[in-house]
Coordinates of C-alpha atoms in Angstrom, one line a residue:
M1 CA 0.0 0.0 0.0
H2 CA 1.2 3.5 -0.8
A3 CA 0.1 6.5 1.3
F4 CA 0.3 10.2 0.8
V5 CA 0.5 12.1 4.1
L6 CA 0.0 15.8 4.7
G7 CA 0.8 16.9 8.2
G8 CA 3.1 14.1 9.0
S9 CA 6.1 15.9 10.4
K10 CA 4.9 15.3 14.0
N11 CA 2.0 14.2 16.2
I12 CA -0.9 12.1 14.8
G13 CA 0.3 12.2 11.2
Y14 CA 3.8 11.2 12.1
H15 CA 2.7 8.3 14.4
A16 CA 0.3 7.0 11.8
A17 CA 2.8 7.2 9.0
L18 CA 5.4 5.4 11.1
R19 CA 2.9 2.6 11.8
L20 CA 2.3 2.2 8.1
L21 CA 6.0 2.1 7.3
E22 CA 6.6 -0.5 10.1
Q23 CA 3.8 -2.7 8.5
G24 CA 5.5 -2.6 5.0
S25 CA 3.7 0.3 3.3
T26 CA 5.4 3.1 1.5
V27 CA 4.7 6.7 2.3
T28 CA 5.1 10.1 0.5
F29 CA 5.3 13.1 2.9
L30 CA 4.5 16.6 1.9
L31 CA 6.7 18.7 4.4
R32 CA 7.4 22.4 4.7
R33 CA 10.9 21.3 5.9
T34 CA 12.3 18.0 4.7
S35 CA 15.1 18.4 7.3
V36 CA 12.5 17.6 10.0
F37 CA 13.6 13.9 10.0
D38 CA 17.3 14.5 9.8
N39 CA 17.9 13.3 13.4
D40 CA 15.1 10.8 13.5
E41 CA 16.8 7.4 13.1
R42 CA 13.6 5.4 12.9
M43 CA 12.4 7.5 9.9
Q44 CA 15.9 7.7 8.4
R45 CA 15.9 3.9 8.0
Y46 CA 12.8 4.0 5.8
I47 CA 14.2 7.0 3.8
R48 CA 17.4 5.1 3.1
Q49 CA 15.4 2.1 2.0
G50 CA 13.4 4.2 -0.4
K51 CA 10.1 3.5 1.5
A52 CA 9.6 7.0 2.7
T53 CA 9.7 9.8 0.1
L54 CA 10.0 13.5 1.3
V55 CA 8.6 16.3 -0.9
A56 CA 9.2 19.9 0.1
G57 CA 6.0 21.8 0.0
D58 CA 3.4 23.8 1.8
G59 CA -0.2 22.7 2.0
L60 CA -1.3 26.3 1.7
K61 CA 0.2 26.5 -1.8
L62 CA -1.8 24.9 -4.6
E63 CA 1.2 24.1 -6.8
D64 CA 3.0 22.5 -3.9
V65 CA 0.1 20.1 -3.1
K66 CA -0.1 19.3 -6.8
R67 CA 3.6 18.4 -6.9
G68 CA 3.0 16.2 -3.8
W69 CA 0.3 14.3 -5.6
E70 CA 2.6 13.8 -8.6
A71 CA 5.4 12.6 -6.4
S72 CA 3.1 10.2 -4.5
L73 CA 1.8 8.8 -7.8
D74 CA 5.4 8.2 -8.9
A75 CA 6.4 6.6 -5.7
G76 CA 3.3 4.5 -5.7
H77 CA 4.0 3.3 -9.3
G78 CA 0.9 5.0 -10.7
T79 CA -1.5 4.7 -7.8
V80 CA -2.2 6.2 -4.3
D81 CA -4.1 3.8 -2.0
F82 CA -4.5 6.0 1.0
V83 CA -4.3 9.8 1.9
L84 CA -4.0 11.0 5.4
F85 CA -4.7 14.7 6.1
S86 CA -3.7 15.8 9.5
I87 CA -2.6 19.4 9.0
G88 CA -3.4 21.7 11.9
G89 CA -2.0 24.6 13.8
I90 CA -1.4 25.9 17.3
P91 CA -2.8 29.4 18.1
D92 CA -0.7 32.2 19.4
F93 CA -1.8 34.4 22.2
H94 CA -2.3 38.2 21.6
L95 CA -3.1 40.6 24.4
T96 CA -5.9 42.3 22.4
K97 CA -7.2 39.3 20.4
G98 CA -6.7 36.3 22.6
F99 CA -5.7 33.0 21.1
V100 CA -5.4 33.4 17.3
L101 CA -4.5 30.9 14.5
N102 CA -2.3 32.4 11.8
P103 CA -3.3 32.0 9.0
P104 CA -6.9 31.5 10.2
D105 CA -7.7 29.1 7.3
L106 CA -4.6 26.8 7.6
C107 CA -6.5 23.5 7.7
T108 CA -9.4 24.6 5.5
R109 CA -7.3 26.1 2.6
S110 CA -4.9 23.1 2.7
L111 CA -7.8 20.7 2.5
L112 CA -9.3 22.6 -0.4
N113 CA -5.9 22.5 -2.2
L114 CA -5.8 18.7 -1.6
F115 CA -9.2 18.2 -3.2
R116 CA -8.6 20.7 -6.0
T117 CA -5.4 18.9 -7.2
I118 CA -6.4 15.2 -7.1
P119 CA -5.0 13.8 -10.3
P120 CA -7.6 12.9 -13.0
A121 CA -6.5 9.2 -12.8
L122 CA -7.6 9.1 -9.1
R123 CA -11.0 10.9 -9.4
T124 CA -13.2 8.1 -10.5
P125 CA -15.0 6.0 -7.8
A126 CA -13.0 2.9 -8.8
T127 CA -9.6 4.6 -8.5
Q128 CA -10.2 7.1 -5.7
P129 CA -7.9 6.6 -2.7
R130 CA -9.2 6.1 0.8
F131 CA -9.0 9.4 2.6
V132 CA -8.8 9.9 6.4
V133 CA -9.2 13.6 7.4
L134 CA -8.5 14.8 11.0
T135 CA -10.7 17.5 12.4
S136 CA -11.8 17.7 16.1
R137 CA -14.6 16.9 18.4
G138 CA -16.7 19.7 19.7
I139 CA -16.5 22.1 16.7
T140 CA -20.1 22.1 15.4
H141 CA -22.9 23.4 17.5
H142 CA -24.3 20.0 18.2
S143 CA -21.0 18.4 18.9
H144 CA -20.0 21.2 21.3
S145 CA -23.2 20.5 23.3
T146 CA -22.0 16.9 24.0
L147 CA -18.8 18.1 25.7
P148 CA -18.4 18.1 29.5
V149 CA -19.2 21.6 30.8
A150 CA -15.6 22.2 31.9
L151 CA -14.3 21.6 28.4
R152 CA -16.9 23.9 26.7
A153 CA -15.4 27.0 28.2
F154 CA -11.8 25.9 27.5
Y155 CA -12.6 25.2 23.9
G156 CA -14.3 28.5 23.5
M157 CA -11.4 30.5 25.1
V158 CA -8.4 28.7 23.8
L159 CA -9.4 26.7 20.8
G160 CA -12.0 29.0 19.2
S161 CA -9.7 30.1 16.3
P162 CA -8.4 26.7 15.3
H163 CA -11.8 25.1 15.7
M164 CA -13.3 27.7 13.4
D165 CA -10.7 26.6 10.9
K166 CA -11.6 22.9 11.5
L167 CA -15.3 23.9 11.0
G168 CA -14.4 25.2 7.6
A169 CA -12.8 21.8 6.8
E170 CA -15.9 20.1 8.0
R171 CA -18.0 22.3 5.7
V172 CA -15.7 21.4 2.7
L173 CA -16.0 17.7 3.6
A174 CA -19.8 18.0 3.7
H175 CA -19.9 19.5 0.3
C176 CA -17.6 17.0 -1.3
M177 CA -19.4 14.1 0.3
G178 CA -22.8 15.4 -0.7
R179 CA -24.0 15.8 2.9
P180 CA -26.5 18.5 4.0
W181 CA -25.2 21.3 6.2
S182 CA -27.3 23.3 8.6
T183 CA -26.1 26.5 10.1
D184 CA -28.3 25.9 13.1
S185 CA -26.9 22.5 14.1
D186 CA -23.5 22.6 12.4
G187 CA -22.5 26.2 12.5
E188 CA -21.6 29.1 10.2
T189 CA -18.1 29.6 8.9
K190 CA -16.3 32.9 8.7
E191 CA -15.3 34.5 5.4
N192 CA -11.6 34.6 6.4
V193 CA -11.8 30.8 6.6
L194 CA -14.1 30.1 3.6
P195 CA -14.6 33.0 1.2
P196 CA -17.9 33.4 -0.8
G197 CA -18.0 31.2 -3.9
W198 CA -15.5 28.6 -2.6
Q199 CA -17.6 25.8 -4.0
K200 CA -16.7 27.0 -7.5
L201 CA -12.9 26.9 -7.1
D202 CA -11.1 25.4 -10.1
G203 CA -10.6 21.7 -9.7
L204 CA -12.6 21.3 -6.5
L205 CA -14.4 18.0 -6.3
A206 CA -18.0 18.3 -7.2
E207 CA -20.8 18.0 -4.6
G208 CA -21.0 14.3 -3.7
E209 CA -17.9 13.3 -5.6
L210 CA -15.9 12.3 -2.6
K211 CA -16.8 8.6 -1.9
R212 CA -14.1 7.0 0.2
V213 CA -13.5 9.0 3.3
V214 CA -13.5 8.7 7.1
I215 CA -13.5 11.9 9.3
V216 CA -11.7 11.4 12.6
R217 CA -12.7 13.7 15.4
P218 CA -10.6 13.1 18.4
A219 CA -11.3 14.5 21.9
L220 CA -8.8 16.9 23.6
L221 CA -5.5 15.6 22.5
T222 CA -2.6 14.6 24.8
D223 CA 0.9 13.5 24.3
G224 CA 0.4 10.3 26.3
E225 CA 1.4 6.8 25.3
C226 CA -0.6 4.5 23.1
R227 CA -2.8 2.6 25.5
A228 CA -4.0 0.3 22.8
D229 CA -0.4 -1.0 22.4
D230 CA 0.0 -1.9 26.0
P231 CA 0.6 -5.7 26.0
K232 CA -0.7 -5.9 29.6
R233 CA -4.0 -4.4 28.7
T234 CA -7.1 -6.7 29.1
G235 CA -10.8 -6.1 29.1
K236 CA -12.4 -3.1 27.4
P237 CA -10.8 -1.3 24.5
A238 CA -8.3 1.4 25.2
Y239 CA -10.6 4.1 23.8
K240 CA -14.0 4.6 22.4
A241 CA -14.5 4.9 18.7
V242 CA -18.1 6.1 18.0
A243 CA -19.7 6.9 14.7
G244 CA -21.4 10.2 15.4
E245 CA -21.2 11.9 18.7
E246 CA -20.3 10.6 22.2
V247 CA -21.7 12.4 25.3
G248 CA -19.0 13.1 27.9
G249 CA -15.3 12.1 28.0
Y250 CA -12.4 14.4 28.0
T251 CA -9.2 13.3 26.2
V252 CA -7.4 10.9 23.9
S253 CA -3.7 10.7 23.0
R254 CA -2.3 11.4 19.7
R255 CA -0.7 8.0 19.6
D256 CA -4.1 6.3 20.2
T257 CA -5.6 8.4 17.5
A258 CA -2.9 7.2 15.1
H259 CA -3.6 3.6 16.3
F260 CA -7.3 4.0 15.3
I261 CA -6.4 5.4 11.9
V262 CA -4.2 2.4 11.0
E263 CA -5.5 -0.4 13.0
G264 CA -9.2 0.6 13.1
A265 CA -10.2 2.7 10.1
L266 CA -7.9 1.2 7.5
K267 CA -8.3 -2.4 8.5
N268 CA -12.1 -2.2 8.9
W269 CA -12.8 0.3 6.2
D270 CA -16.3 -0.9 5.3
E271 CA -17.4 -0.3 8.9
W272 CA -16.2 3.3 9.0
E273 CA -16.4 4.6 5.4
G274 CA -18.5 7.7 5.0
K275 CA -18.7 8.3 8.8
G276 CA -17.4 10.9 11.3
V277 CA -15.8 9.0 14.2
C278 CA -15.4 10.5 17.7
L279 CA -12.4 9.1 19.6
V280 CA -12.3 9.5 23.4
Y281 CA -11.1 7.6 26.5
H282 CA -13.6 5.8 28.6

């Protein structure tokens, strides 16, 4: 299997890509800095073996994403089996504005660029790769209402800006998947995230054209270990994976989220295709 990974320099994208490589897959990374793995011996081993391909590029730049697709097709000998999109940003604190993501449309614009530049050979239902797109739990109005009360205030104060960006990504996904969108239950995006007329951008997938996708919506992310990999673990699963919304629950680790992507979504694709999956610890 060959994978194209955007947002794989660290965190969920990195851990998922490393799992894929360890299981024998090949991976093409689109990276703003290809030097990010210079001191990473685990990744260097796969680079030397030709199993990991690094492409310099920025998800915010349409031509860079197009080159990433081309390099991935080349590395995959004419096909791309799986695409992981985990681009996201950390907000900066400003005295007058609070926590602000710069640019405000980092995730949304990068996702639009990904869908605008899918090569023609990969656009038919028969040839379309499997897509996993990371957003977040609690970003739509309905999802926010399922959060514990303590998290609602935190999300609003600290994560408001990046979550508005993730909301834009969810709006793009709904359009490309052919899903209805309600400003009452889902929310309304801002023009600095999704400008008017975005649906008519050149090359963007038509409404309902995206067929093979899973949206992963993790709870508040931590840097903890992968509980699912604990050999001493018995009994109930390490985390909940729920199609739709889960009431309550606070956190999940980035490593367990990567575990679900590779061991859950990809290996049980028919169970999860077309769904939004909430991940949270019990």
